[in-house]
Short mmCIF file of C-alpha atoms in Angstrom, two decimals:
data_model
loop_
_atom_site.label_atom_id
_atom_site.label_comp_id
_atom_site.label_asym_id
_atom_site.label_seq_id
_atom_site.Cartn_x
_atom_site.Cartn_y
_atom_site.Cartn_z
CA MET W 56 145.08 97.30 41.09
CA SER W 57 148.40 99.29 40.45
CA LYS W 58 150.00 98.30 43.74
CA TYR W 59 147.43 97.35 45.75
CA GLY W 60 147.34 99.34 49.04
CA GLU W 61 150.41 100.48 48.33
CA LYS W 62 149.97 103.81 46.47
CA ASN W 63 147.65 104.98 50.27
CA ILE W 64 150.27 104.64 52.50
CA LYS W 65 151.78 108.71 53.43
CA ALA W 66 155.73 108.94 54.34
CA TYR W 67 154.73 109.68 59.10
CA GLY W 68 150.67 109.91 58.00
CA ASN W 69 148.41 107.81 59.68
CA ASN W 70 149.11 104.91 57.85
CA PHE W 71 153.04 104.29 57.45
CA THR W 72 152.76 101.87 59.67
CA THR W 73 149.99 99.75 59.05
CA MET W 74 150.25 97.15 56.69
CA THR W 75 148.63 96.64 53.80
CA PRO W 76 147.17 92.84 51.26
CA GLY W 77 148.96 92.53 48.45
CA PRO W 78 147.30 91.62 44.71
CA VAL W 79 147.13 87.78 45.93
CA ALA W 80 145.26 88.36 49.22
CA LYS W 81 143.48 90.93 47.50
CA PHE W 82 141.83 88.65 44.78
CA LEU W 83 141.19 86.14 47.77
CA ARG W 84 138.66 87.65 48.79
CA THR W 85 136.23 87.84 46.61
CA CYS W 86 137.50 84.72 44.53
CA VAL W 87 134.59 82.62 44.39
CA ILE W 88 135.80 79.53 45.39
CA PHE W 89 138.41 80.24 47.83
CA GLN W 90 135.37 81.73 49.25
CA PHE W 91 133.07 79.11 49.60
CA ILE W 92 135.82 77.53 51.51
CA ARG W 93 136.09 80.04 53.63
CA PHE W 94 132.30 80.65 54.03
CA ILE W 95 132.05 77.08 55.40
CA PHE W 96 134.82 77.44 57.84
CA ILE W 97 134.10 80.46 59.63
CA ASN W 98 130.67 79.38 59.81
CA ILE W 99 132.08 76.41 61.72
CA LYS W 100 134.05 78.60 63.69
CA MET W 101 131.12 80.97 64.73
CA LEU W 102 128.71 78.48 65.23
CA VAL W 103 131.35 76.93 68.30
CA VAL W 104 131.86 80.92 69.90
CA VAL W 105 127.44 80.24 69.49
CA SER W 106 127.58 76.68 71.50
CA LYS W 107 130.03 78.18 73.87
CA SER W 108 127.99 81.22 74.47
CA HIS W 109 124.25 79.63 74.97
CA MET D 289 97.54 83.55 86.07
CA ALA D 290 100.79 85.40 86.27
CA ARG D 291 101.61 88.41 84.06
CA LEU D 292 105.08 89.16 82.78
CA VAL D 293 105.51 92.73 80.78
CA VAL D 294 108.49 93.01 78.44
CA LEU D 295 109.36 97.11 77.54
CA GLY D 296 110.56 97.27 74.04
CA GLY D 297 110.50 95.47 71.07
CA GLY D 298 113.83 95.64 70.41
CA VAL D 299 115.92 92.62 69.51
CA SER D 300 116.10 91.47 73.23
CA GLY D 301 113.26 92.82 74.40
CA HIS D 302 111.25 90.94 71.42
CA THR D 303 113.54 87.57 72.24
CA ALA D 304 112.74 87.52 76.02
CA ALA D 305 108.91 88.03 74.84
CA THR D 306 108.47 85.62 72.19
CA PHE D 307 110.60 83.08 74.26
CA ALA D 308 108.43 83.94 77.06
CA ALA D 309 105.10 83.37 75.55
CA GLU D 310 106.23 79.70 73.70
CA TRP D 311 107.54 78.57 77.23
CA LEU D 312 104.30 79.93 79.48
CA GLY D 313 101.66 78.76 76.92
CA SER D 314 97.72 80.45 77.19
CA GLU D 315 98.08 79.98 81.50
CA HIS D 316 100.09 83.32 82.10
CA GLU D 317 100.15 86.42 79.69
CA VAL D 318 103.28 88.51 77.67
CA VAL D 319 102.98 91.46 77.48
CA VAL D 320 104.82 93.84 75.46
CA VAL D 321 104.75 97.48 75.81
CA THR D 322 107.02 99.17 72.55
CA PRO D 323 106.60 103.04 71.30
CA ASN D 324 107.21 101.15 67.88
CA ALA D 325 104.63 99.80 65.33
CA LYS D 326 107.53 98.15 63.16
CA TRP D 327 110.24 95.83 63.88
CA ASN D 328 113.57 96.93 63.02
CA TRP D 329 117.36 93.73 61.95
CA ILE D 330 118.95 97.69 62.69
CA PRO D 331 121.71 95.69 61.17
CA SER D 332 121.27 95.97 57.86
CA ASN D 333 120.30 100.27 58.12
CA ILE D 334 123.64 100.34 56.79
CA TRP D 335 122.21 98.92 53.62
CA VAL D 336 119.39 101.62 53.27
CA GLY D 337 121.46 104.12 54.05
CA VAL D 338 122.96 103.39 50.81
CA GLY D 339 120.34 102.96 49.02
CA GLN D 340 121.29 98.80 49.33
CA MET D 341 117.86 97.72 50.58
CA THR D 342 114.91 99.45 51.60
CA LYS D 343 112.41 100.09 54.32
CA GLU D 344 110.18 97.38 53.88
CA GLU D 345 112.86 95.05 53.52
CA VAL D 346 114.27 95.74 56.98
CA THR D 347 111.32 96.25 58.56
CA PHE D 348 107.70 94.12 59.18
CA ASP D 349 104.18 94.78 61.78
CA LEU D 350 104.39 93.10 65.03
CA ALA D 351 100.51 93.44 66.00
CA PRO D 352 100.53 90.55 63.40
CA VAL D 353 103.49 88.51 64.65
CA TYR D 354 102.29 88.77 68.82
CA ALA D 355 98.82 88.22 67.68
CA LYS D 356 100.25 84.82 66.36
CA ALA D 357 102.42 84.16 69.63
CA GLY D 358 99.76 85.12 72.01
CA ILE D 359 101.40 88.31 73.45
CA ILE D 360 98.81 91.57 74.36
CA TYR D 361 100.84 94.04 72.23
CA HIS D 362 100.80 98.00 73.50
CA GLN D 363 101.95 100.64 70.88
CA ALA D 364 102.86 102.94 73.60
CA LYS D 365 106.17 104.02 75.66
CA ALA D 366 106.62 103.43 79.73
CA LEU D 367 106.64 106.53 81.79
CA GLY D 368 107.31 105.18 84.97
CA ILE D 369 107.57 102.39 87.06
CA HIS D 370 106.04 101.23 89.95
CA PRO D 371 107.56 98.31 91.48
CA GLU D 372 105.62 98.47 94.96
CA GLY D 373 101.85 99.36 93.69
CA ASN D 374 100.47 102.53 95.13
CA GLU D 375 98.61 103.54 98.05
CA THR D 376 95.05 101.11 97.52
CA SER D 377 96.82 98.74 95.95
CA ASP D 378 100.50 96.14 96.29
CA LYS D 379 100.33 95.27 92.76
CA PRO D 380 103.29 96.86 90.40
CA TYR D 381 102.62 98.21 87.60
CA VAL D 382 103.83 100.30 84.81
CA VAL D 383 102.81 103.84 83.59
CA VAL D 384 102.22 103.28 79.56
CA GLU D 385 101.74 106.45 77.05
CA SER D 386 99.99 104.82 74.12
CA THR D 387 101.93 106.14 70.74
CA GLU D 388 99.47 104.30 68.58
CA ALA D 389 97.33 107.04 65.99
CA GLY D 390 94.29 107.99 67.39
CA SER D 391 95.07 106.86 70.65
CA ALA D 392 97.93 108.70 70.75
CA GLY D 393 98.48 110.38 74.47
CA LYS D 394 96.45 108.09 76.15
CA ILE D 395 98.09 107.35 79.76
CA GLU D 396 97.25 103.45 80.95
CA ASN D 397 98.41 101.38 83.76
CA ILE D 398 99.42 97.68 83.82
CA GLU D 399 99.83 95.66 86.05
CA TYR D 400 102.99 93.28 86.13
CA ASP D 401 104.06 89.78 88.27
CA TYR D 402 107.52 90.10 86.31
CA LEU D 403 109.06 93.25 84.62
CA ILE D 404 112.00 92.97 81.88
CA ASN D 405 113.26 96.28 81.31
CA ALA D 406 114.59 95.99 77.65
CA THR D 407 113.31 99.63 76.12
CA GLY D 408 117.05 99.57 74.78
CA PRO D 409 118.54 103.29 74.09
CA LYS D 410 117.10 106.89 73.69
CA LEU D 411 118.85 108.63 71.23
CA ASN D 412 120.71 111.47 72.94
CA PHE D 413 121.38 113.46 69.63
CA ALA D 414 121.16 116.44 72.32
CA ALA D 415 124.60 116.15 74.27
CA THR D 416 126.62 117.43 70.81
CA PRO D 417 124.81 121.21 69.67
CA GLY D 418 123.64 120.98 66.28
CA LEU D 419 124.10 116.68 65.73
CA GLY D 420 120.23 116.25 65.03
CA ASP D 421 116.66 117.27 66.14
CA ALA D 422 114.83 115.47 68.85
CA ASN D 423 113.98 112.94 65.84
CA GLY D 424 117.33 112.69 64.90
CA LEU D 425 116.68 114.02 61.93
CA GLY D 426 119.26 116.91 62.10
CA GLU D 427 119.76 119.89 59.80
CA PHE D 428 123.78 119.02 59.03
CA THR D 429 124.30 115.39 60.16
CA VAL D 430 122.99 112.00 58.70
CA SER D 431 122.13 109.53 61.28
CA VAL D 432 121.65 105.09 60.10
CA CYS D 433 120.09 104.39 63.62
CA THR D 434 116.57 104.08 61.99
CA ALA D 435 115.23 102.83 59.50
CA ASP D 436 113.40 106.13 58.55
CA HIS D 437 117.38 107.84 59.32
CA ALA D 438 118.69 105.10 56.93
CA VAL D 439 116.63 106.73 54.15
CA HIS D 440 116.88 110.13 54.96
CA ALA D 441 121.07 109.42 55.19
CA SER D 442 120.89 107.50 51.59
CA GLU D 443 118.71 110.43 49.81
CA GLU D 444 121.34 112.57 50.66
CA LEU D 445 124.03 110.01 50.14
CA HIS D 446 123.09 109.90 46.41
CA LYS D 447 122.16 114.15 46.41
CA CYS D 448 126.38 114.42 46.74
CA ILE D 449 126.96 111.35 44.56
CA GLN D 450 125.07 113.75 41.61
CA THR D 451 127.35 116.43 43.34
CA MET D 452 130.28 114.43 42.43
CA LYS D 453 129.36 113.25 38.64
CA ALA D 454 128.86 117.59 38.23
CA GLY D 455 132.45 117.94 38.37
CA LYS D 456 132.48 118.83 42.37
CA ARG D 457 134.45 117.27 45.36
CA GLN D 458 132.56 116.43 48.42
CA LYS D 459 134.47 116.00 51.42
CA PHE D 460 132.43 112.78 53.24
CA LEU D 461 133.07 112.54 57.65
CA ILE D 462 131.95 109.43 59.25
CA GLY D 463 132.16 108.03 62.82
CA THR D 464 130.84 109.11 65.91
CA GLY D 465 129.37 113.04 66.99
CA HIS D 466 130.39 112.68 71.01
CA GLY D 467 133.06 111.22 73.19
CA MET D 468 131.00 109.40 75.30
CA CYS D 469 129.62 107.03 72.12
CA THR D 470 129.18 103.65 71.40
CA CYS D 471 127.89 101.69 67.80
CA GLN D 472 131.56 101.93 66.52
CA GLY D 473 130.60 99.37 63.96
CA ALA D 474 127.99 100.88 62.26
CA ALA D 475 129.79 103.63 61.60
CA PHE D 476 132.98 101.71 61.01
CA GLU D 477 130.18 99.54 58.17
CA TYR D 478 128.97 102.89 56.57
CA ILE D 479 131.78 105.01 55.72
CA PHE D 480 133.05 101.25 54.41
CA ASN D 481 129.62 101.08 52.77
CA ILE D 482 129.43 104.55 51.27
CA GLU D 483 132.86 104.02 50.04
CA HIS D 484 131.66 101.33 47.70
CA GLU D 485 129.37 102.46 46.42
CA LEU D 486 131.40 105.73 45.49
CA ASN D 487 133.22 102.88 43.42
CA LYS D 488 130.30 101.39 41.63
CA ALA D 489 129.17 105.32 40.81
CA GLY D 490 132.43 105.41 39.24
CA VAL D 491 133.09 108.83 41.36
CA ARG D 492 135.21 107.50 43.97
CA ASP D 493 138.18 109.93 42.52
CA MET D 494 136.13 113.17 43.71
CA ALA D 495 135.83 111.73 47.45
CA ASP D 496 138.16 112.43 50.44
CA ILE D 497 136.17 110.55 53.10
CA LYS D 498 137.63 110.94 56.48
CA TRP D 499 136.75 108.53 60.27
CA ILE D 500 136.50 110.32 63.55
CA SER D 501 135.81 108.93 66.65
CA ASN D 502 136.82 108.24 69.85
CA GLU D 503 138.56 105.12 70.00
CA SER D 504 141.86 105.51 71.63
CA PHE D 505 143.23 103.33 68.59
CA LEU D 506 141.21 102.57 65.65
CA GLY D 507 139.74 98.33 65.98
CA ASP D 508 139.07 99.22 69.55
CA PHE D 509 135.15 99.31 68.49
CA GLY D 510 134.25 99.68 72.19
CA VAL D 511 135.68 96.93 73.50
CA GLY D 512 139.50 97.18 74.20
CA GLY D 513 139.91 95.90 71.07
CA LEU D 514 140.45 92.08 70.21
CA HIS D 515 143.69 90.19 69.38
CA MET D 516 142.86 87.62 66.19
CA LYS D 517 145.61 84.56 65.55
CA ALA D 518 146.89 85.11 61.86
CA MET D 519 149.73 83.52 60.42
CA GLY D 520 151.06 82.48 63.39
CA PHE D 521 150.88 85.73 65.37
CA ALA D 522 148.32 87.04 67.55
CA VAL D 523 147.19 89.97 65.66
CA SER D 524 145.98 93.63 67.09
CA SER D 525 142.32 94.80 65.81
CA LYS D 526 144.03 97.97 65.37
CA ILE D 527 146.42 96.13 62.34
CA PHE D 528 143.67 94.96 60.50
CA ALA D 529 141.61 98.17 61.50
CA GLU D 530 144.70 100.08 59.81
CA SER D 531 145.01 98.34 57.05
CA LEU D 532 141.56 98.06 55.97
CA PHE D 533 141.36 102.21 56.18
CA ALA D 534 144.83 102.59 54.28
CA GLU D 535 143.57 99.90 52.03
CA ARG D 536 140.44 102.45 50.44
CA ASN D 537 142.39 105.54 51.30
CA VAL D 538 140.20 106.81 54.38
CA ASP D 539 141.89 109.33 56.54
CA TRP D 540 140.99 108.82 60.31
CA ILE D 541 141.11 111.15 62.87
CA ILE D 542 140.82 109.10 66.78
CA GLY D 543 140.43 110.68 70.37
CA ALA D 544 138.03 113.19 69.40
CA HIS D 545 135.16 114.12 71.25
CA VAL D 546 132.46 116.39 68.70
CA ASN D 547 131.04 118.95 70.98
CA LYS D 548 129.55 121.06 68.45
CA VAL D 549 128.61 120.29 65.15
CA GLU D 550 127.19 123.45 62.39
CA LYS D 551 126.76 123.52 59.25
CA GLY D 552 129.22 122.21 56.57
CA LYS D 553 132.21 121.72 60.01
CA ALA D 554 132.08 119.63 63.02
CA HIS D 555 134.13 120.44 65.91
CA TYR D 556 136.21 118.41 68.20
CA GLU D 557 138.81 118.32 71.31
CA LEU D 558 141.47 115.36 71.35
CA LEU D 559 142.44 113.17 73.90
CA ASP D 560 145.41 115.35 73.94
CA GLY D 561 143.63 118.58 75.25
CA SER D 562 143.98 120.47 71.25
CA MET D 563 140.76 121.36 69.74
CA GLY D 564 140.18 121.39 65.94
CA GLU D 565 137.65 120.58 63.19
CA GLU D 566 136.59 119.38 59.75
CA GLU D 567 134.94 120.30 57.44
CA PHE D 568 132.27 118.29 55.68
CA ASP D 569 129.69 117.76 52.41
CA PHE D 570 128.25 115.32 54.06
CA SER D 571 128.51 113.41 57.51
CA MET D 572 126.81 110.43 59.39
CA LEU D 573 128.16 110.38 63.63
CA ILE D 574 126.59 108.14 65.96
CA PRO D 575 124.95 109.97 69.05
CA PRO D 576 125.68 108.69 71.89
CA PHE D 577 123.00 106.46 73.69
CA ALA D 578 121.23 106.52 77.16
CA GLY D 579 118.45 105.62 79.24
CA VAL D 580 114.87 105.75 78.00
CA GLY D 581 114.34 108.51 81.20
CA LEU D 582 112.39 106.02 82.96
CA LYS D 583 110.52 107.16 86.36
CA ALA D 584 110.67 104.81 89.21
CA ILE D 585 108.49 106.17 91.84
CA ASN D 586 107.10 103.95 95.35
CA LYS D 587 103.93 102.98 97.01
CA ALA D 588 104.27 106.88 98.88
CA GLY D 589 104.65 108.24 95.87
CA GLU D 590 108.18 109.14 96.24
CA ASP D 591 110.70 109.18 93.45
CA ILE D 592 112.60 106.83 94.11
CA THR D 593 114.82 106.52 90.23
CA ALA D 594 118.43 106.57 91.58
CA THR D 595 118.02 103.45 93.74
CA VAL D 596 116.93 101.93 90.17
CA PHE D 597 118.78 103.55 87.37
CA ALA D 598 122.10 104.56 87.08
CA PRO D 599 123.14 108.16 86.62
CA ASN D 600 122.72 107.86 82.78
CA GLY D 601 119.38 106.17 82.88
CA PHE D 602 120.31 102.60 82.35
CA MET D 603 118.61 99.88 84.97
CA LYS D 604 120.91 98.51 88.02
CA VAL D 605 121.12 95.12 87.67
CA ASP D 606 123.48 92.12 89.92
CA ALA D 607 126.44 94.15 88.69
CA ASN D 608 129.53 95.39 90.64
CA TYR D 609 129.12 99.26 90.38
CA ALA D 610 131.88 100.05 92.80
CA ALA D 611 134.87 98.21 90.67
CA GLY D 612 136.52 101.63 90.55
CA ALA D 613 140.18 102.56 88.53
CA TYR D 614 140.89 100.07 85.29
CA GLU D 615 143.41 98.70 87.18
CA ASN D 616 140.69 97.17 89.60
CA TRP D 617 138.67 96.00 87.45
CA LYS D 618 137.24 92.24 86.80
CA ALA D 619 135.39 90.33 84.63
CA SER D 620 133.35 89.24 87.36
CA ASP D 621 132.20 93.21 87.44
CA TRP D 622 129.33 92.10 84.60
CA PRO D 623 126.44 90.93 86.01
CA SER D 624 124.80 87.44 84.94
CA THR D 625 120.98 87.38 86.12
CA TYR D 626 120.26 90.81 85.07
CA GLN D 627 118.33 91.26 87.79
CA ASN D 628 117.40 94.72 89.71
CA PRO D 629 119.44 94.27 93.45
CA THR D 630 116.61 96.07 94.67
CA TYR D 631 112.47 94.50 93.34
CA GLY D 632 113.71 90.91 92.68
CA ASN D 633 110.58 90.74 89.51
CA LEU D 634 112.74 93.48 88.13
CA PHE D 635 115.18 92.61 85.22
CA ALA D 636 116.89 94.29 82.58
CA CYS D 637 118.71 93.00 79.74
CA GLY D 638 120.10 94.46 76.31
CA ILE D 639 121.19 98.12 76.58
CA ALA D 640 119.02 99.17 79.00
CA PHE D 641 121.30 97.07 81.53
CA ALA D 642 123.25 99.24 83.58
CA PRO D 643 126.93 98.15 83.07
CA PRO D 644 129.64 98.24 85.84
CA HIS D 645 132.12 100.68 83.51
CA PRO D 646 133.55 100.11 80.11
CA ILE D 647 135.12 98.26 79.04
CA SER D 648 137.33 100.15 77.03
CA LYS D 649 139.88 101.90 79.12
CA PRO D 650 138.78 105.10 80.44
CA MET D 651 140.82 107.99 79.14
CA SER D 652 139.95 111.59 78.88
CA SER D 653 141.77 115.28 77.55
CA PRO D 654 143.71 117.95 79.83
CA ASN D 655 140.59 119.07 80.08
CA GLY D 656 138.72 117.27 82.00
CA THR D 657 136.54 116.30 78.90
CA PRO D 658 136.14 111.96 79.17
CA ILE D 659 136.94 110.56 75.84
CA THR D 660 136.42 106.88 76.14
CA PRO D 661 133.93 104.54 73.70
CA THR D 662 130.52 103.32 76.69
CA PRO D 663 130.49 99.06 76.02
CA PRO D 664 128.54 97.86 73.20
CA ARG D 665 125.24 95.78 74.48
CA THR D 666 123.86 94.60 71.01
CA GLY D 667 122.76 91.75 68.88
CA MET D 668 123.79 87.98 69.90
CA PRO D 669 124.76 89.50 73.29
CA SER D 670 121.62 91.25 73.51
CA GLY D 671 119.51 88.11 72.52
CA ILE D 672 121.36 86.16 74.37
CA MET D 673 120.45 87.79 77.56
CA GLY D 674 116.92 87.81 76.84
CA LYS D 675 116.55 84.99 76.43
CA ALA D 676 118.31 84.02 79.24
CA VAL D 677 115.78 86.17 81.39
CA ALA D 678 112.72 85.06 79.61
CA HIS D 679 114.14 81.81 81.24
CA SER D 680 114.33 82.82 84.54
CA VAL D 681 110.87 84.11 84.52
CA CYS D 682 109.77 81.69 83.40
CA ASP D 683 111.01 79.27 85.69
CA ARG D 684 109.78 81.63 88.49
CA ILE D 685 106.78 81.62 87.61
CA LEU D 686 106.07 77.76 86.53
CA LYS D 687 108.35 76.19 89.40
CA GLY D 688 107.86 78.62 92.15
CA PRO D 689 109.82 82.46 93.36
CA ASP D 690 113.28 79.97 94.78
CA ALA D 691 113.70 78.84 91.22
CA PRO D 692 117.51 79.51 90.34
CA LEU D 693 118.01 82.66 87.98
CA HIS D 694 119.50 82.01 84.83
CA GLU D 695 123.25 83.31 83.97
CA ALA D 696 124.57 85.27 80.29
CA SER D 697 127.67 87.49 81.81
CA MET D 698 129.18 88.83 79.53
CA ALA D 699 132.10 88.05 80.75
CA HIS D 700 131.29 83.82 80.25
CA MET D 701 130.10 84.85 76.81
CA GLY D 702 130.49 85.28 73.37
CA ALA D 703 130.11 87.09 70.19
CA ALA D 704 130.11 86.97 66.19
CA CYS D 705 129.94 89.86 64.07
CA VAL D 706 129.90 90.93 60.61
CA ALA D 707 131.15 94.08 59.84
CA SER D 708 129.81 94.88 55.55
CA ALA D 709 132.25 96.77 53.84
CA GLY D 710 130.12 97.07 51.09
CA LYS D 711 127.30 95.28 50.00
CA GLY D 712 126.81 92.87 45.76
CA LEU D 713 127.15 89.12 45.18
CA PHE D 714 130.22 88.45 43.91
CA THR D 715 131.73 92.02 45.05
CA GLY D 716 130.63 92.83 48.76
CA THR D 717 133.32 91.61 51.33
CA ALA D 718 132.83 92.12 55.36
CA ALA D 719 134.55 91.59 58.08
CA ALA D 720 133.94 88.75 59.77
CA MET D 721 134.68 87.81 63.43
CA THR D 722 133.94 86.13 66.84
CA ILE D 723 135.45 86.89 69.49
CA TYR D 724 135.44 85.61 72.88
CA PRO D 725 134.41 86.30 75.77
CA VAL D 726 133.31 89.77 74.92
CA VAL D 727 134.56 91.48 77.59
CA PRO D 728 138.07 90.62 78.62
CA ASP D 729 138.98 88.40 81.35
CA PHE D 730 142.67 88.74 82.33
CA GLU D 731 142.50 87.14 85.09
CA LYS D 732 141.54 83.39 82.87
CA TYR D 733 143.03 84.53 79.67
CA PRO D 734 146.15 86.57 80.69
CA GLY D 735 147.63 89.46 78.23
CA THR D 736 144.87 89.51 75.36
CA GLY D 737 142.25 89.30 78.24
CA ARG D 738 140.64 86.58 75.18
CA ASP D 739 140.34 82.93 74.18
CA THR D 740 142.43 83.74 71.28
CA GLU D 741 141.51 80.32 69.57
CA TYR D 742 138.26 81.38 69.64
CA THR D 743 139.03 85.29 68.41
CA PHE D 744 139.41 85.68 65.20
CA GLY D 745 138.35 87.89 62.09
CA GLU D 746 138.59 88.36 58.63
CA ILE D 747 137.61 89.69 55.23
CA GLY D 748 136.27 88.93 52.57
CA LEU D 749 133.26 88.46 49.75
CA ALA D 750 132.04 84.85 52.82
CA GLY D 751 131.15 87.85 55.51
CA HIS D 752 128.70 89.46 53.18
CA TRP D 753 127.85 86.20 51.98
CA ILE D 754 126.98 84.97 55.62
CA LYS D 755 125.52 88.96 56.74
CA HIS D 756 123.11 88.60 54.39
CA ILE D 757 122.10 84.92 55.12
CA LEU D 758 121.96 86.45 58.99
CA HIS D 759 119.46 89.14 57.11
CA HIS D 760 117.17 87.05 56.19
CA LEU D 761 117.62 84.40 58.97
CA PHE D 762 116.93 86.75 61.55
CA ILE D 763 113.96 88.41 60.46
CA TRP D 764 112.29 84.92 59.77
CA LYS D 765 112.85 84.07 63.56
CA ALA D 766 111.43 87.69 64.44
CA LYS D 767 108.56 86.91 63.01
CA LEU D 768 107.89 83.41 64.18
CA LYS D 769 107.91 81.61 60.78
CA PRO D 770 108.41 77.60 61.36
CA GLY D 771 111.91 76.26 62.84
CA TRP D 772 111.77 80.26 64.65
CA THR D 773 112.88 78.36 68.11
CA LEU D 774 115.69 76.15 66.33
CA ILE D 775 118.02 80.15 65.30
CA PRO D 776 119.95 80.55 67.90
CA GLU D 777 120.65 84.54 68.18
#
């Protein structure tokens, strides 16, 4: 994971002005414990939106 | 006894027909007319297209499900609607042509008391020369719009992987195949699933992957983009989309109308009027959608298609089609009951209804070529409006013709969307998003047009788990297995 997404940025290219995730953000994306917590949180958020839409 | 005829057995039509059959019971008839023998959970076609699911996992036979529900099923395509009947009868009817083996081509009239048009779209490959043939299996590009298309796409993708393993670089071009396409989300999912699979195959360094779409900015998705709360900021989907593209080393061309495809080359026009071409070894370009070409005929036998349908072939409903320029657009332009303004027993839902205008700001090149995403009407909103329309029809049948209609405006409903970025129980990721409302309401929510308390998104393994669970949940629901009515659309 060398420099994560930063190495792909091209100076003054399409992606020069965006943000790229760092090592912690990348790790947390597939960290099972953290993602299980997010799974519960996202499901609650989605159920709220679904309930507001019916 | 009343008869409800539903044209189409996709997400919206299947939802409408199955709930109507449940609510009406055996006292009334529900008839489904669809040219397909199988139901397809289209969101999972993405995984079929990279070889991570089979066609059988995303489809099932409709006939036994409709038999169980007491629904009369015609495997046929609708050709025309006669909403006033004909010279010998006042009873409205639809003309259908069988697509079933053994009786293909047989024409039949089916009378109705209420009609729900949920045909979905015609995949208009012909709008871009070279994009595909009548079946969508083009010579130069692939598609993931149907399960069969996705199987073909997977076969072509794996040929490219073998080529890369043999040491030859490959160029991938994924996106939209016309300036007026919708479904950018499907292409978005496919490009990142390809990238994920190339990584797994150990050939990512041999691939140049590029996105091409008609969006004026990355993350538009046909809904004018969205703002999500993150780290205390309301952040545009443009930032998140560009971030993911940068991270995965995927370049992009946006504001593009692909006007011609040849072997290994796509020609395009950009919003600034310039022309370009992009070479590829593998390309999946989503075609534009059009209405399925239904005709409408009055009692005298005159063609009234222009009265019932918009010029793009989608059915007119209770929308404001005279909103005019973008500056005049309002959330209230969007339909709420999906009732045809001319014939009160006609309804249209899902992709089959004519939207009043796009959601994204319309744009065109200096040459006059429109390059604007058309509005998405798929997934959760499609199911919700199908259920609302079925509810309205059932009320009118059971309570009388003056029963109030149920409402399900896209300007008042939200949507939950999960966009896969790679499949894997512990390595997969997906962008899980909610958007509320789908159509921005700038009067109610000044600035972003949406409620940022209920509009959010994040990428991670949890999103992948949710997408996988939804795959099984919605197939369970569509098969009418125990508890199916409890699963929300």
